[in-house]
CSV table of C-alpha atoms and ligand atoms in Angstrom, one decimal:
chain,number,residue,atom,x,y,z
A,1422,UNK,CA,0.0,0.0,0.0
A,1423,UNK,CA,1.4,3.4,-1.1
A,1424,UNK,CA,2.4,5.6,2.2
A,1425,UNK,CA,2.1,9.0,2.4
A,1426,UNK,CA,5.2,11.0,1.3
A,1427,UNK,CA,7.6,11.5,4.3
A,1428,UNK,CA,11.1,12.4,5.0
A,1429,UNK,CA,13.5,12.2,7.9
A,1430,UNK,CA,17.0,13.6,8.3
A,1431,UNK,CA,20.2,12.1,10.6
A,1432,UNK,CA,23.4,13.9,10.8
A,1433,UNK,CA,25.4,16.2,12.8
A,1434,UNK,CA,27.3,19.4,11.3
A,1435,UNK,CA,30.5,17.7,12.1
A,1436,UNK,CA,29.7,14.2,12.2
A,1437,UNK,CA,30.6,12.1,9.2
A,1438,UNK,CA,26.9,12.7,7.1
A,1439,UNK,CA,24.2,13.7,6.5
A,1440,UNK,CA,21.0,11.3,5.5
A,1441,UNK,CA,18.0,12.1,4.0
A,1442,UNK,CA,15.4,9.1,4.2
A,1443,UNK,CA,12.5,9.7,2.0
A,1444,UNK,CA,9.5,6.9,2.2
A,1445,UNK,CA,6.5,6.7,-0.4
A,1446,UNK,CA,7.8,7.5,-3.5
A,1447,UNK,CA,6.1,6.1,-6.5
A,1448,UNK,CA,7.9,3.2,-8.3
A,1449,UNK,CA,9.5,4.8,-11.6
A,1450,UNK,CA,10.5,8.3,-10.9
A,1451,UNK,CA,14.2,8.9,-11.4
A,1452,UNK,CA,16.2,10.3,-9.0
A,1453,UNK,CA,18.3,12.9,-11.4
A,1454,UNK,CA,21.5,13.1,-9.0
A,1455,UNK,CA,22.6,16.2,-11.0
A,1456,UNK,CA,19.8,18.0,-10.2
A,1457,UNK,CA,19.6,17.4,-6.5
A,1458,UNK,CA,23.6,18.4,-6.3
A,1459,UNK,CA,22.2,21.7,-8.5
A,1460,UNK,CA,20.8,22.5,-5.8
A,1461,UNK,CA,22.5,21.3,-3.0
A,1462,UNK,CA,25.0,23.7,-4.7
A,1463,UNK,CA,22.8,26.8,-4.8
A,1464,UNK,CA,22.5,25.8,-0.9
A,1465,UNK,CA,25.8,27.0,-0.5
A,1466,UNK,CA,25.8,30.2,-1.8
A,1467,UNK,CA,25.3,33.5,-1.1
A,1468,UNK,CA,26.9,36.4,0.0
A,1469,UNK,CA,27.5,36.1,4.3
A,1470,UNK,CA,28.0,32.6,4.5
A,1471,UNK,CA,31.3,31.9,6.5
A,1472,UNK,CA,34.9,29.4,5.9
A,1473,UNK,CA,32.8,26.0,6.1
A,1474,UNK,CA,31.2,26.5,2.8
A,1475,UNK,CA,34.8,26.7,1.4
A,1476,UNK,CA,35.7,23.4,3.2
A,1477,UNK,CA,32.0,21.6,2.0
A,1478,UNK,CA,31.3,20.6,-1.9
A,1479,UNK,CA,27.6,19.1,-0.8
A,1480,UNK,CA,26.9,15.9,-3.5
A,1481,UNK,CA,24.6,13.4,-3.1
A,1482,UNK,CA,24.7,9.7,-3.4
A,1483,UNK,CA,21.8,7.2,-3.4
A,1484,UNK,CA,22.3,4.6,-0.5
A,1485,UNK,CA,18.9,2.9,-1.3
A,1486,UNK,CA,15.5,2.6,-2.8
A,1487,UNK,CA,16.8,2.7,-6.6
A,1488,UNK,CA,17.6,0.2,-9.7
A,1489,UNK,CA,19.7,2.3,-12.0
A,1490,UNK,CA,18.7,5.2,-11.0
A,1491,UNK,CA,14.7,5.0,-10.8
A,1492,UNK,CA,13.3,4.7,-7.4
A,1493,UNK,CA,11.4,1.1,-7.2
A,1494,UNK,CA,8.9,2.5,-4.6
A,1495,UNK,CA,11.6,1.4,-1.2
A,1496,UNK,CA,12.5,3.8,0.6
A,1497,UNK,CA,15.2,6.0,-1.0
A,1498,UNK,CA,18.2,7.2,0.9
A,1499,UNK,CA,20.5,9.6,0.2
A,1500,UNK,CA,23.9,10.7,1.8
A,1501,UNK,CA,25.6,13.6,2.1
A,1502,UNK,CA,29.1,13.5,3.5
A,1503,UNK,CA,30.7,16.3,5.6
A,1504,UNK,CA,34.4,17.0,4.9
A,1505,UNK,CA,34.8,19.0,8.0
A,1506,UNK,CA,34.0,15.6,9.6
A,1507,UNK,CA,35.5,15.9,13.5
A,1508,UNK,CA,32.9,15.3,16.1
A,1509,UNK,CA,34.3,12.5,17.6
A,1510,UNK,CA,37.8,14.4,17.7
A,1511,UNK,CA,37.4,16.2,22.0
A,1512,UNK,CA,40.3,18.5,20.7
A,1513,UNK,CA,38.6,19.9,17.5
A,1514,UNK,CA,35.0,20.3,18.9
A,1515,UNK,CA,36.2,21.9,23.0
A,1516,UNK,CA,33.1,22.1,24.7
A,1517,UNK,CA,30.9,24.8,24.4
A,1518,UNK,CA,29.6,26.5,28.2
A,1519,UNK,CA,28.9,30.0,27.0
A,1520,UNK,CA,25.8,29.7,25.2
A,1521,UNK,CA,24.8,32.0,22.6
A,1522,UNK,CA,21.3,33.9,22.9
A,1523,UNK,CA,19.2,32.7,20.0
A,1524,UNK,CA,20.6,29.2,19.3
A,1525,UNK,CA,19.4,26.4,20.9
A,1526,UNK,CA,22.6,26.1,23.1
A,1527,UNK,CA,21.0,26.7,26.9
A,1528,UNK,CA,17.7,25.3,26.3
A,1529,UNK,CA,19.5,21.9,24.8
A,1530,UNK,CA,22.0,22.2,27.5
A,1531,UNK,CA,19.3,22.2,30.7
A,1532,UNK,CA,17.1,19.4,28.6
A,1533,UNK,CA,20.4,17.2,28.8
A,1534,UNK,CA,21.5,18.1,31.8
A,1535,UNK,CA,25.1,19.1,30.7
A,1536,UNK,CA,27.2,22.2,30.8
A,1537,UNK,CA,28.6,21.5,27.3
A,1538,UNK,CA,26.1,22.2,24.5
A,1539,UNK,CA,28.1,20.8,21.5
A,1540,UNK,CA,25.5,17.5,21.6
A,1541,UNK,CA,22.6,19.9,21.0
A,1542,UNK,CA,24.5,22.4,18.9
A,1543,UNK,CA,25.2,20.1,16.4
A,1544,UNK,CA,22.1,18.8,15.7
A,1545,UNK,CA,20.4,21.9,15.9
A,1546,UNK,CA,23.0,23.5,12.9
A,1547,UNK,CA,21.7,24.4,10.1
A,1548,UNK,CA,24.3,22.1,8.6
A,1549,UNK,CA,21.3,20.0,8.4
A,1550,UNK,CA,19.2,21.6,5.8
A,1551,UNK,CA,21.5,20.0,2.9
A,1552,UNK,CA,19.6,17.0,4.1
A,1553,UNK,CA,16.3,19.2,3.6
A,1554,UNK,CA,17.4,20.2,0.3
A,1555,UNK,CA,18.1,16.8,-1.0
A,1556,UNK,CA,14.3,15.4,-0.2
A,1557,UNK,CA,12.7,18.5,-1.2
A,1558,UNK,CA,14.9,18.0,-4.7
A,1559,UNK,CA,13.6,14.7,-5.0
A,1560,UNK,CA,9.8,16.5,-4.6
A,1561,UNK,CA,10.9,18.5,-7.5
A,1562,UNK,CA,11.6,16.0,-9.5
A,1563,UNK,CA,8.4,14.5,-9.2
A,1564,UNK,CA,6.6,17.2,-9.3
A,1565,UNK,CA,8.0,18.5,-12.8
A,1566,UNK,CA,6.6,15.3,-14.6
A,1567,UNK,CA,3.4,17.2,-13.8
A,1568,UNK,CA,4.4,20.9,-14.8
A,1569,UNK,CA,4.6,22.3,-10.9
A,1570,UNK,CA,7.8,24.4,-11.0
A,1571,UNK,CA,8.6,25.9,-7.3
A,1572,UNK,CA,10.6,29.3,-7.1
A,1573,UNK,CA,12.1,30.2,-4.1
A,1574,UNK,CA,14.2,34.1,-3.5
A,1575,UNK,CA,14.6,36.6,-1.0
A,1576,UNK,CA,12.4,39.1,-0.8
A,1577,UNK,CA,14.3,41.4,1.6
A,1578,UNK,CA,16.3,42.3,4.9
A,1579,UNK,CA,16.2,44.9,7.4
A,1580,UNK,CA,14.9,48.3,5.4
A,1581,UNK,CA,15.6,46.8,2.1
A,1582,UNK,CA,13.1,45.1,0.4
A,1583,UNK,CA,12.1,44.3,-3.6
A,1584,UNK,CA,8.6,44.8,-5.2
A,1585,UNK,CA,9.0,42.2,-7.6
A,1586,UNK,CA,5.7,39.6,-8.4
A,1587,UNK,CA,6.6,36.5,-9.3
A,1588,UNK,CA,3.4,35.6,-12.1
A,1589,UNK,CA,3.3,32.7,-14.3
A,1590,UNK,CA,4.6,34.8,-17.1
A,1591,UNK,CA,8.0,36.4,-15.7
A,1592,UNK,CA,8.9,33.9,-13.0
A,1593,UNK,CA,11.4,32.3,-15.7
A,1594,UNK,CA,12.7,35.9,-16.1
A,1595,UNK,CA,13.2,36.3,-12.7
A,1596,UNK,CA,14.7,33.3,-12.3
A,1597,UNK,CA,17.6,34.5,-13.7
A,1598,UNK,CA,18.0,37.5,-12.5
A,1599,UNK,CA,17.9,35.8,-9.0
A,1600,UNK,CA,20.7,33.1,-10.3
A,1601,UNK,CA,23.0,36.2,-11.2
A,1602,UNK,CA,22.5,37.6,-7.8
A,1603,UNK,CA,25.0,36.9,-5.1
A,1604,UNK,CA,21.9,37.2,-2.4
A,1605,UNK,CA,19.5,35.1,-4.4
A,1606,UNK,CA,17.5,38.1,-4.8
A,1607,UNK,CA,15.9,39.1,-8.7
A,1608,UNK,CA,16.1,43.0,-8.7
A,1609,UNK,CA,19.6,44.2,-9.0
A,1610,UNK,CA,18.9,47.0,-6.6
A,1611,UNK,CA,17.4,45.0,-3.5
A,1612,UNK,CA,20.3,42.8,-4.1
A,1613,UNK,CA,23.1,44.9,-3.7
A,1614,UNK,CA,21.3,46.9,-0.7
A,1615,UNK,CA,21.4,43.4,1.0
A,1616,UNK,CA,24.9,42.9,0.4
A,1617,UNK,CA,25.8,46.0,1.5
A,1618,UNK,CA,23.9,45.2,5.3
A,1619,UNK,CA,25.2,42.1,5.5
A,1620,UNK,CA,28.5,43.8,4.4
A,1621,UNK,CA,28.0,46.4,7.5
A,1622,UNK,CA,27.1,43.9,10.2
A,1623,UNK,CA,30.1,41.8,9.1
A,1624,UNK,CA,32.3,45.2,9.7
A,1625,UNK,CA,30.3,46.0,13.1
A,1626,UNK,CA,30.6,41.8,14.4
A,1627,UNK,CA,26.7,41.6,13.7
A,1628,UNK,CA,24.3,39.4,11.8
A,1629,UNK,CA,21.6,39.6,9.7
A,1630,UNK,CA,18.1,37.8,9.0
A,1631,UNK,CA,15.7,38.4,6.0
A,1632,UNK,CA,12.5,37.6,4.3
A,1633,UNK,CA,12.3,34.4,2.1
A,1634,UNK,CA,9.7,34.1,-0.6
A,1635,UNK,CA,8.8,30.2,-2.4
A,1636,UNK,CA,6.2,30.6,-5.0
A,1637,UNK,CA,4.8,27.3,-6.6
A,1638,UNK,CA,3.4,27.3,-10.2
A,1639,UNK,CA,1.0,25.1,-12.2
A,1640,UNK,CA,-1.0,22.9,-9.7
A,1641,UNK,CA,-3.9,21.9,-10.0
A,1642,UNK,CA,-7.0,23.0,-7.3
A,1643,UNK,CA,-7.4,20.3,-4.5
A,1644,UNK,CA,-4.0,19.4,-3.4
A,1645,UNK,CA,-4.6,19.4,0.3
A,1646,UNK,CA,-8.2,18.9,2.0
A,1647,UNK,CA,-10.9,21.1,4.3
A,1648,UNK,CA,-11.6,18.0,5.6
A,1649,UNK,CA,-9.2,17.5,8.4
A,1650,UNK,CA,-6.9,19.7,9.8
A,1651,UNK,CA,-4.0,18.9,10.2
A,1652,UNK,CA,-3.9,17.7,6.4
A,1653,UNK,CA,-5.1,21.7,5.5
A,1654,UNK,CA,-1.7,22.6,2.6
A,1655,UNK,CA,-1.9,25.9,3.9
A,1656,UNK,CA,-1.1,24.3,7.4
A,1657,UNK,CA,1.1,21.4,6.9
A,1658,UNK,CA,3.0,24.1,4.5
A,1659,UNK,CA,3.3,26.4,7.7
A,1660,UNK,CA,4.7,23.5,10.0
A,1661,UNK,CA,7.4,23.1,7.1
A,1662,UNK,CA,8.4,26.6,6.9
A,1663,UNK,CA,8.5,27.1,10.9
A,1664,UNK,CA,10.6,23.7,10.7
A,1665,UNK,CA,13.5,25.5,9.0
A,1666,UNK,CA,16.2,26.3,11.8
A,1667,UNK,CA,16.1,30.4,12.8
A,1668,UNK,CA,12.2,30.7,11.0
A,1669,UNK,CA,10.0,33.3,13.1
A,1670,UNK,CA,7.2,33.9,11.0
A,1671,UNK,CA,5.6,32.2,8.3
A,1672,UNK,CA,2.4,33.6,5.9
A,1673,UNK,CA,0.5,32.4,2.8
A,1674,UNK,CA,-0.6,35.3,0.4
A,1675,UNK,CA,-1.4,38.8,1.5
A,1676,UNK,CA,-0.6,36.8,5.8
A,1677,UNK,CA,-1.3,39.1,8.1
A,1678,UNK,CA,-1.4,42.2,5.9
A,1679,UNK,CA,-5.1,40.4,6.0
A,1680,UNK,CA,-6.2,42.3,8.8
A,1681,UNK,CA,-5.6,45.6,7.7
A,1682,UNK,CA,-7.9,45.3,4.9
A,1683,UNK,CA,-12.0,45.0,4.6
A,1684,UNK,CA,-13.0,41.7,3.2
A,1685,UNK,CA,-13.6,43.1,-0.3
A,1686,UNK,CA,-10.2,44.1,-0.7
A,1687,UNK,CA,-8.8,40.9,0.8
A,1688,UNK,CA,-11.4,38.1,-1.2
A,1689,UNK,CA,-10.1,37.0,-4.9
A,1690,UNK,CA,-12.8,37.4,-7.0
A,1691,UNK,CA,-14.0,34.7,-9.4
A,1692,UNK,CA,-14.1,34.8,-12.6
A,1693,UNK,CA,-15.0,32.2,-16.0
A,1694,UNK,CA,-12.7,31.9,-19.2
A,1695,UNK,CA,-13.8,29.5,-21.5
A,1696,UNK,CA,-10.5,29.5,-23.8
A,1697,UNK,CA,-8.5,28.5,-21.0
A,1698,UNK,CA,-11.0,25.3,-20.1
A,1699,UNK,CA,-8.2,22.7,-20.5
A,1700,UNK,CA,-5.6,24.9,-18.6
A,1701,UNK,CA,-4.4,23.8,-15.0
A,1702,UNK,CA,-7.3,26.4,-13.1
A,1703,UNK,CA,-10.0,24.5,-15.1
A,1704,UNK,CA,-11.1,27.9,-16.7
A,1705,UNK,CA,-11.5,29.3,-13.1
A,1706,UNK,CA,-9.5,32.6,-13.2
A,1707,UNK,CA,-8.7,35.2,-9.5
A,1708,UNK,CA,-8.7,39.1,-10.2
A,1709,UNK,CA,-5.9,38.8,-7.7
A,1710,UNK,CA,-4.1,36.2,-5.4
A,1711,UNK,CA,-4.4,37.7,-1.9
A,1712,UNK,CA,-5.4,34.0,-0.8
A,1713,UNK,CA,-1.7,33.0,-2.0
A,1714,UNK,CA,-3.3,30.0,-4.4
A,1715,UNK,CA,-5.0,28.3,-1.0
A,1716,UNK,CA,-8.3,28.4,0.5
A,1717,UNK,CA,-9.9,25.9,2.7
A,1718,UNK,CA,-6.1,24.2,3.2
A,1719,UNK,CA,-6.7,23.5,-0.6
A,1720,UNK,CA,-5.1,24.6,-3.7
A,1721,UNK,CA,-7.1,26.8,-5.5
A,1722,UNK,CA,-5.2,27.1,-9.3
A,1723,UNK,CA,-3.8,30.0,-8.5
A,1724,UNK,CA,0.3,30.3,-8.0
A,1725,UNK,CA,1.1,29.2,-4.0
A,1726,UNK,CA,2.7,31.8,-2.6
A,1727,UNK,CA,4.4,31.2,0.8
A,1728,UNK,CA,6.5,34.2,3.0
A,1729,UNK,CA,9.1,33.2,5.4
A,1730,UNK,CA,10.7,35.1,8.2
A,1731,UNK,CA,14.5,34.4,9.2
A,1732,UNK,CA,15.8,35.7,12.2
A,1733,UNK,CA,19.6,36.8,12.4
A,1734,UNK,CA,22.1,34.3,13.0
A,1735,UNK,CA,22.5,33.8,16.4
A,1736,UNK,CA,26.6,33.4,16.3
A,1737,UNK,CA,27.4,37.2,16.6
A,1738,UNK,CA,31.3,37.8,16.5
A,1739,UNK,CA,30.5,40.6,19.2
A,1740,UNK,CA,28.7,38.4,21.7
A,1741,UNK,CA,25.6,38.6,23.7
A,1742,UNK,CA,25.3,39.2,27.4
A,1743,UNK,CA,25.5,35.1,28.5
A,1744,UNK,CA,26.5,33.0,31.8
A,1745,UNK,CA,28.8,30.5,32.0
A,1746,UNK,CA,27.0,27.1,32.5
A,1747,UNK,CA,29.5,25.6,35.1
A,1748,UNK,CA,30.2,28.9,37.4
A,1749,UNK,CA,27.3,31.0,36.7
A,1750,UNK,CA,29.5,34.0,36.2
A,1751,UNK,CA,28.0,36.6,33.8
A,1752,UNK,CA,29.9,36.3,30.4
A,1753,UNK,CA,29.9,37.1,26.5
A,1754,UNK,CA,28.6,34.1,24.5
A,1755,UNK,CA,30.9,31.6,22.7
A,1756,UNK,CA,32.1,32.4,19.3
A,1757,UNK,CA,31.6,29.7,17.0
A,1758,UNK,CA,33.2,30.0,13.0
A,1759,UNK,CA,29.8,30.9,11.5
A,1760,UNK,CA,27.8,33.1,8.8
A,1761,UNK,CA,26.6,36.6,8.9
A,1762,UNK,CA,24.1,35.7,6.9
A,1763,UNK,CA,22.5,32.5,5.5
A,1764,UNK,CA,19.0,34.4,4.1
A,1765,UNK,CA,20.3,33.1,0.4
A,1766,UNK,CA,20.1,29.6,1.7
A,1767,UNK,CA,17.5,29.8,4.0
A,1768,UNK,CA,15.5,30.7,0.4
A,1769,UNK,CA,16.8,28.0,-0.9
A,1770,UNK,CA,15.6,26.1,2.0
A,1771,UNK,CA,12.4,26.9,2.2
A,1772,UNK,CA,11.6,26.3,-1.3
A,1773,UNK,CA,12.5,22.7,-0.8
A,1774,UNK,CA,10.4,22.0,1.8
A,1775,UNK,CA,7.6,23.6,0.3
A,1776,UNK,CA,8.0,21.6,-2.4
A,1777,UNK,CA,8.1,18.5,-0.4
A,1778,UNK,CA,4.8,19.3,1.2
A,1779,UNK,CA,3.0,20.2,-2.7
A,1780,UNK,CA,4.5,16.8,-3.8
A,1781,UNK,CA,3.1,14.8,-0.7
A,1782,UNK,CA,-0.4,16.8,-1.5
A,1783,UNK,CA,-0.4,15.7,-5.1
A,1784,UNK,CA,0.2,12.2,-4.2
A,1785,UNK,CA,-2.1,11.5,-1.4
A,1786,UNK,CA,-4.4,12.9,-4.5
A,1787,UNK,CA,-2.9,11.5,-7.7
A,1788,UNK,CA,-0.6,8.5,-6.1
A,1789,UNK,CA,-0.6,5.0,-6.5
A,1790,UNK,CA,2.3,2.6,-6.2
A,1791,UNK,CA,3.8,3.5,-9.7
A,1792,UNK,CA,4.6,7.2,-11.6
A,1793,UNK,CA,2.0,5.2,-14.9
A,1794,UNK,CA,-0.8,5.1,-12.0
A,1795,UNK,CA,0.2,9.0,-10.5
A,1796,UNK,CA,0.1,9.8,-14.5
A,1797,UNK,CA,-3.2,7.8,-14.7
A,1798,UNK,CA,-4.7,9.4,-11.8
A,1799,UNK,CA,-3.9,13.6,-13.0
A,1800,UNK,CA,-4.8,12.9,-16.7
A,1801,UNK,CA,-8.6,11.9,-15.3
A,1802,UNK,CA,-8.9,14.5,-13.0
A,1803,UNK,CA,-7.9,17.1,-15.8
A,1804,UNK,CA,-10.5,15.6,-17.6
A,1805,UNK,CA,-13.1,15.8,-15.2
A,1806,UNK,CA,-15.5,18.9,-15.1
A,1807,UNK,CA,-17.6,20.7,-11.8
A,1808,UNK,CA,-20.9,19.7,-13.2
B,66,EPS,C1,26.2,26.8,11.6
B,66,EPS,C2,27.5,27.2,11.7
B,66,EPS,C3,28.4,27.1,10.5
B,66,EPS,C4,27.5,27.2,9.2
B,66,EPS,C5,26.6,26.0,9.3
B,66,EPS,C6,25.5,26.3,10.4
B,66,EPS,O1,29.1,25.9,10.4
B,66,EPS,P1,30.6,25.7,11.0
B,66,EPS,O2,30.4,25.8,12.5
B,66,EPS,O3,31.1,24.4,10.6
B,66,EPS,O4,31.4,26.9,10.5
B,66,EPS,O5,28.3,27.2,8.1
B,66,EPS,O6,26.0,25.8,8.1
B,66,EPS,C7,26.5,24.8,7.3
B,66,EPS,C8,27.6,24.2,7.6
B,66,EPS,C9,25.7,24.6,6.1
B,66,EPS,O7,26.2,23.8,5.3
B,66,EPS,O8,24.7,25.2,6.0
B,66,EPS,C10,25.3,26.7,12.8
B,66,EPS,O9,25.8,26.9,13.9
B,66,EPS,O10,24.0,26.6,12.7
């Protein structure tokens, strides 16, 4: 019996890997390993990330679940190795006491009763999110068979934020504009004003967040259900984006610019277009997208559009106001080797595991235990008709 689409993720940011475990995958997709290193590439970029992404060249290998290179509906694992692979070495990972405001250092620390927080640290690293990446990759893939393209940028960061829409006609366009951005943002302008902040707080010992944007094109209305809640898109999509190490905030279409506004200028109007019957909205065409392509924790036809908020990374060269865990003296927190900034591949990120969440909608919809049935499945449905 098929079972819904899941992932889970083992590794350390030292340790020797990363894993990413991916269960109910149709038999007969193929796993396209230069695509997933694409983007396990793209990962690692952006302007603010610090010395590791020098050390790392992230590539993934297929551990399980294929037969030369097409998944056989097993579980699929893939792996990840970390060259800056020391955990186990006492001298190369001292312990860390001083724990730094923001990360999940004195929280992990009490839970484990210890005064070092490197168990907790490592886990909790970011470091992870190549693991994220490499699922949500796999998502892609799948999802591309049936013309659902995902594009994920940055929107923004402190007082610097672009206006661009991403639309089904210039999100190619903007694509590469975002590609030839060091910040992974598509308007020149924006980009550069980022850089320069994360620039400044590299100068002044600080760090910087931002404002991550993932926009999903060419699904079909229905992915997702009213029916139960905690299958809602809009909600499971939320629970992804929140999952993401350093996310505050997460919002689908206008979020909470919703409450500022009367219903009638919040509500997408409805309207019919006969020539455009046999596209992927059935005909159905939205003056506008305020609802961000979801209502009733379904896909409407319209473009998903999901907002993420990253706070600033919580390793600040400058130090916080901390105590030391073993003589509860007041001190600056630990410096770690870190980023100023990972909001480039925090976008990248968050489009993955977006992705992951539209591709486990589509085939608790479409799936059976082989891609011909998933194909099957969508052709009838964009046949049917409301009647
Ligand atoms: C991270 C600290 C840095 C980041 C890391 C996340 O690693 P290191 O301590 O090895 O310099 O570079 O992110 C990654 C390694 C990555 O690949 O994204 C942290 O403390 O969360």
């Amino acid at each position: 019996m098929p079972m819904p689409l899941r992932y889970q993720t083992a590794g350390e940011s030292h340790g020797n890997s990363l894993v990413a475990l991916i269960d109910g995958l149709p038999e007969g997709l193929r796993v396209d390993l230069d695509f997933i290193n694409q983007e396990l590439h793209r990962r690692q970029g952006g302007y603010g990330r610090g010395a590791r992404q020098r050390i790392e060249s992230d590539t993934a290998e297929i551990l399980a679940g294929t037969r030369a290179g097409v998944t056989i509906g097993s579980p699929l694992c893939l792996r990840i190795v970390n060259r800056d692979h020391r955990l186990d070495d006492a001298a190369k990972t001292p312990p860390l006491s001083r724990p730094r405001p923001g990360h999940a250092d004195l929280a992990g620390s009490i839970k484990y009763g210890t005064a070092d927080c490197r168990g907790t640290l490592e886990r909790a690293s970011a470091r992870e999110t190549a693991a994220r990446v490499a699922a949500g990759a796999v998502a892609r893939l799948l999802l591309r068979e049936y013309g659902v393209e995902t594009f994920g940028f940055v929107r923004g960061a402190i007082d610097v934020r672009t206006d661009v829409m991403p639309t089904n006609d210039n999100w190619t366009t903007l694509k590469q504009a975002r590609d030839a951005s060091e910040i992974a943002c598509p308007d020149a302008h924006a980009s550069q004003g980022i850089i320069d902040l994360i620039h400044r707080a590299k100068t002044e010992k600080d760090t910087v967040g931002g404002w991550c944007e993932t926009h999903v094109f060419g699904c079909v209305p229905g992915l997702g259900t009213c029916m139960n809640w905690d299958e809602r898109l809009d909600a499971r999509l939320a629970f992804a984006v929140m999952g993401i190490q350093a996310f505050k905030a997460v919002e689908i279409g206008l979020g909470r610019e919703c409450a500022a506004r009367f219903g009638s200028k919040v509500h997408d109007g409805i309207a019919y277009n006969e020539a455009a019957r046999n596209a992927t909205n059935f005909g159905f065409e939205r003056t506008s997208n305020n609802a961000g392509g979801l209502e009733g924790g379904m896909t409407n036809g319209m473009p998903v559009v999901v907002h993420g908020t990253m706070k600033p990374i919580s390793t600040l060269l400058q130090g916080m106001p901390s105590v030391d865990l073993t003589t509860h003296e007041a001190v600056r927190s630990q410096y770690e080797r870190s980023d100023v900034s990972a909001i480039a591949a925090a976008s990248v990120v968050m489009e993955h595991v977006v992705a992951f969440e539209i591709a486990r909608a589509f085939l608790l919809k479409f799936g059976g235990d082989t891609m011909r049935e998933t194909s099957a499945a969508y052709q009838r449905f964009r046949e049917t008709r409301p009647s």
